[in-house]
XYZ file of C-alpha atoms in Angstrom:
304
model
C 54.559 44.476 -7.271
C 53.327 48.390 -6.813
C 52.348 49.289 -3.602
C 48.573 49.265 -5.522
C 48.684 45.423 -5.393
C 49.113 45.149 -1.827
C 45.832 44.369 -0.035
C 44.540 47.376 1.636
C 43.207 46.312 4.742
C 42.349 48.457 7.776
C 41.418 51.675 5.260
C 37.892 51.571 6.343
C 36.372 49.443 3.288
C 33.304 47.216 3.258
C 33.870 44.016 2.912
C 32.269 43.758 -0.698
C 34.923 47.205 -1.939
C 37.879 45.580 -0.481
C 37.002 41.794 -2.434
C 36.772 44.450 -5.580
C 39.902 45.835 -4.636
C 41.369 42.725 -4.440
C 40.355 41.575 -7.408
C 41.343 44.207 -9.208
C 44.599 44.036 -7.850
C 45.183 40.615 -8.782
C 43.861 41.336 -12.347
C 46.615 43.953 -12.833
C 49.258 40.869 -11.069
C 48.166 39.156 -14.423
C 46.416 36.595 -12.107
C 42.729 35.304 -11.817
C 40.745 35.654 -8.510
C 37.445 33.342 -8.204
C 34.515 35.722 -7.353
C 31.719 34.301 -5.451
C 28.384 36.164 -4.884
C 25.870 35.176 -2.192
C 22.984 36.774 -2.351
C 19.456 36.184 -0.609
C 16.743 34.462 -2.093
C 13.169 35.806 -2.561
C 10.625 33.810 0.006
C 8.507 30.927 -1.368
C 11.085 29.896 -4.069
C 10.318 27.043 -6.534
C 12.407 24.074 -6.983
C 15.905 24.667 -8.061
C 16.799 22.067 -10.693
C 20.134 23.368 -12.042
C 21.288 23.210 -8.249
C 19.811 20.038 -7.169
C 21.630 18.515 -10.376
C 24.837 19.687 -9.212
C 24.630 18.274 -5.528
C 23.383 15.216 -6.672
C 25.700 12.940 -5.586
C 25.786 14.528 -2.567
C 22.346 13.351 -2.181
C 23.156 9.612 -3.000
C 25.733 9.728 0.089
C 22.939 11.028 2.543
C 20.011 8.281 0.963
C 23.349 5.594 1.734
C 23.749 7.103 4.846
C 20.240 6.960 6.070
C 20.141 2.737 5.108
C 23.549 2.057 6.868
C 22.626 4.312 9.932
C 18.976 3.106 10.216
C 20.157 -0.901 10.326
C 23.881 -0.457 11.975
C 23.922 -2.837 14.952
C 20.861 -4.169 14.234
C 20.231 -7.909 15.064
C 17.273 -8.464 12.113
C 18.604 -5.299 9.946
C 15.572 -5.223 6.707
C 13.712 -7.629 8.693
C 11.847 -4.498 10.782
C 10.350 -3.599 6.925
C 8.733 -7.235 7.257
C 7.737 -7.594 10.707
C 6.391 -4.090 11.277
C 3.353 -4.423 9.094
C 2.870 -7.949 9.681
C 2.226 -7.504 13.327
C -0.281 -4.669 12.633
C -2.007 -7.029 9.799
C -2.480 -9.657 12.802
C -3.318 -7.463 15.113
C -5.774 -5.288 12.576
C -6.652 -8.730 11.600
C -8.546 -10.001 15.113
C -9.269 -6.460 15.927
C -11.472 -5.530 13.026
C -11.596 -8.494 11.071
C -13.071 -10.855 13.332
C -14.604 -8.916 16.323
C -15.609 -5.606 15.020
C -16.396 -7.025 11.507
C -15.483 -4.490 9.404
C -15.801 -5.336 5.607
C -12.923 -5.636 3.116
C -14.379 -5.410 -0.012
C -14.399 -8.940 -0.557
C -11.284 -9.687 -0.397
C -9.795 -11.394 2.986
C -9.212 -9.331 5.411
C -5.587 -10.129 6.367
C -4.720 -9.203 2.492
C -6.831 -6.418 2.831
C -5.100 -5.053 5.570
C -2.005 -5.258 4.871
C -2.320 -4.323 1.394
C -3.026 -0.815 3.679
C -0.260 -0.838 5.861
C 2.175 -1.245 2.892
C 1.988 2.196 1.829
C 0.664 3.429 5.046
C 3.939 2.166 6.892
C 6.051 3.924 4.143
C 4.648 7.325 4.661
C 4.071 7.402 8.248
C 8.391 6.133 8.471
C 9.213 8.585 5.721
C 7.722 11.670 7.507
C 8.917 10.721 10.974
C 12.511 10.214 9.584
C 12.243 13.431 7.527
C 11.767 15.225 10.135
C 13.818 13.951 12.956
C 16.690 13.940 10.310
C 16.288 17.537 9.602
C 16.700 18.470 13.132
C 19.472 15.948 13.488
C 21.421 17.423 10.844
C 21.772 20.874 12.812
C 25.190 20.615 12.708
C 25.997 20.006 9.181
C 23.659 22.853 8.447
C 26.011 25.548 10.086
C 29.388 24.371 8.516
C 28.787 23.842 4.566
C 25.992 24.534 2.139
C 24.031 22.037 0.383
C 20.646 22.120 -0.903
C 18.779 21.831 2.961
C 15.631 20.228 1.343
C 18.301 17.022 0.781
C 17.694 15.838 3.970
C 14.236 15.092 4.370
C 14.047 14.210 0.795
C 17.287 11.347 1.207
C 15.148 10.037 4.698
C 12.074 9.659 2.339
C 13.871 8.128 -0.438
C 15.855 5.310 1.784
C 12.365 4.304 3.231
C 11.765 2.997 -0.341
C 13.534 0.048 0.383
C 11.188 -0.955 3.424
C 8.545 -0.299 0.852
C 10.055 -2.725 -1.783
C 10.723 -5.783 1.291
C 7.208 -5.476 2.323
C 5.839 -5.566 -1.227
C 7.413 -8.822 -1.992
C 5.821 -10.132 1.415
C 2.647 -8.864 0.564
C 3.397 -10.847 -3.129
C 4.210 -14.032 -1.203
C 0.753 -13.275 0.868
C -1.241 -13.103 -2.622
C 0.321 -16.485 -3.701
C -0.663 -17.972 -0.519
C -4.316 -17.252 -0.941
C -4.372 -17.456 -4.150
C -5.256 -14.263 -5.154
C -3.643 -12.624 -9.043
C -3.132 -9.339 -9.387
C -5.247 -7.520 -12.658
C -4.724 -4.699 -15.241
C -4.475 -1.919 -12.712
C -1.514 -2.955 -11.147
C -0.243 -1.531 -14.217
C -0.766 2.169 -12.612
C 1.875 1.463 -9.769
C 4.204 3.555 -11.186
C 1.782 6.231 -11.054
C 0.324 5.431 -7.085
C 4.292 5.587 -6.268
C 4.911 9.062 -7.518
C 1.511 9.889 -6.016
C 2.692 8.546 -2.810
C 6.271 9.439 -2.739
C 5.023 13.485 -3.096
C 2.429 12.800 -0.820
C 5.150 11.921 1.719
C 7.575 14.332 1.030
C 5.524 17.276 0.788
C 4.324 16.551 4.320
C 7.851 16.229 5.688
C 8.167 19.478 3.866
C 6.114 21.393 5.551
C 6.150 19.435 8.862
C 9.994 19.461 8.833
C 10.176 23.601 8.717
C 7.411 23.651 12.046
C 9.767 21.533 14.007
C 12.573 23.825 13.432
C 10.705 26.983 14.308
C 8.927 24.834 17.022
C 10.073 22.034 18.409
C 6.315 20.875 19.501
C 5.632 19.302 16.310
C 8.807 16.825 16.846
C 7.017 15.995 20.006
C 3.540 15.525 18.710
C 4.638 13.820 15.278
C 3.678 10.050 16.807
C 0.324 11.494 17.816
C -0.339 12.657 14.747
C 0.289 10.550 12.785
C -1.451 7.874 14.333
C -4.673 10.194 13.683
C -3.905 10.551 10.207
C -3.799 6.616 10.025
C -7.926 6.519 10.862
C -8.372 9.650 8.271
C -7.210 6.875 5.479
C -8.431 3.687 4.583
C -6.161 1.820 6.046
C -8.233 -0.826 8.260
C -11.628 -0.465 6.913
C -12.586 0.282 3.254
C -13.272 3.889 1.274
C -16.633 2.586 -0.076
C -18.045 2.862 3.742
C -17.832 6.442 3.040
C -21.178 7.942 1.801
C -20.802 8.349 -2.031
C -22.178 12.019 -1.770
C -18.501 12.876 0.553
C -16.035 10.542 -1.409
C -14.578 13.292 -3.334
C -13.908 15.529 -0.445
C -12.499 12.457 1.171
C -9.984 11.868 -2.185
C -8.283 14.970 -1.218
C -6.482 13.319 1.152
C -4.030 11.788 -1.385
C -3.318 8.689 1.022
C -6.719 7.314 -0.551
C -6.061 7.339 -3.450
C -3.049 5.571 -3.158
C -3.888 2.919 -0.607
C -7.336 2.252 -2.917
C -5.448 2.302 -6.226
C -2.952 -0.252 -4.702
C -5.726 -2.638 -3.140
C -7.808 -2.186 -6.712
C -4.700 -3.300 -8.661
C -3.315 -6.092 -6.304
C -6.508 -7.708 -4.973
C -9.418 -6.660 -7.425
C -11.607 -4.737 -4.712
C -13.093 -2.222 -7.074
C -12.597 -0.996 -10.195
C -9.162 1.099 -10.380
C -10.320 4.429 -8.748
C -9.476 6.833 -11.771
C -11.625 9.766 -9.567
C -10.030 8.977 -6.482
C -6.331 9.026 -7.842
C -6.763 11.963 -9.998
C -8.073 14.395 -7.494
C -5.520 12.830 -4.738
C -2.829 13.480 -7.702
C -3.851 16.976 -7.223
C -3.371 17.388 -3.938
C -0.079 15.634 -3.550
C 1.362 17.936 -6.416
C 0.063 21.068 -4.085
C 1.320 19.306 -1.199
C 4.736 19.040 -2.889
C 5.225 22.638 -4.444
C 4.463 24.581 -1.761
C 6.080 22.564 0.904
C 9.160 23.126 -1.029
C 8.542 26.565 -1.764
C 8.270 27.239 2.191
C 10.986 24.901 2.925
C 13.072 27.544 0.803
C 11.914 30.407 2.340
C 12.513 29.507 5.798
C 16.130 28.029 5.195
C 18.199 30.341 5.610
C 17.566 30.565 9.501
C 17.639 26.775 10.065
C 21.132 27.130 11.023
C 20.492 29.751 13.900
C 17.095 27.698 15.205
C 18.099 24.259 15.022
C-alpha cells in the first residue's frame, strides 16, 4: 500500500477534508466507504414522511413501551381508564346535574357528562403524557438520532387504548339507559382523527415550550383544568349565544365533544359547522406544531 493510502492525521485538515481524503484513499484500495452527510435544516419544516416511514418500527416500540410503563406495578391496570371518567361523571352529575341544574339537551345528565369526559380525558392525558415524555426522554435524545416528535406522539397514540376502553363503558351506559346511537355515529372516524390531531398539535407546541421553559411543565395541570371549562364538557354548546357559536368552534374540542354526543346520544343534529371549523383549527394546530417542533428540536438535547 502506498503512503498516500495512510490516513493523513495531524496535517491540519478540517474534518470534512479529512473524510474526503479517507474516501479517496479507500477508493484507490478498491474499498467502498459509506459517507454520511449531516446538514443543518432550515426553520419551520414540514413533516418528513420518508424519514418517519424508515423509523416506523421505533414508533411502534415507543407506543408499546408507553403502555407497559403506564400500567407497570399497577393493581388495576387499564381499569384506571374506567375509574377516572366514571368517578368524575358521578361528581359532575351531583354538582352540575342535580345542584346547579345545568341542561343536558334532553339526555340523562350522567350520559351527557360521560360522553364529554371520554374525549376530554383522552385530550388532557395525552397532552400531559406527551409533554412529560419528551422531557423525560432527554437522555435518549443525547445519545442517538431519531425523529424527536415520536416521543410525544407515541404518548398520544398510547392513550387511544384508554379512549377505547372508556368508549366501551359508554356503550354499556347507553344500554343501561336505553339510548341507541344514530346515523351521526358514522362520523366517528372523522371525529377521532380531529381529536388526535388536536391533542398532537397542542402536545407538540407545549412540549417544545416545556423544553425551553420549565414553567410550562409546572403549569400543565392548571392549564388543562382551565381548558376543560372552555369546552362543552359539563354544559351543552347550545348555552353559547348563536352569534358566538362559530368563534367558539375555533376550539376543536367543541366539535369533537358535540359531534360525539350527537352520534351517541342524539342530543342534536350532527354539528357540521362546528366540525368543519374545528377540523381546520385542528389541522392548523398540528401543522404549525410540527413545524415549530422541527425548528427547535436541534437544541433539545442541550436544553433538556
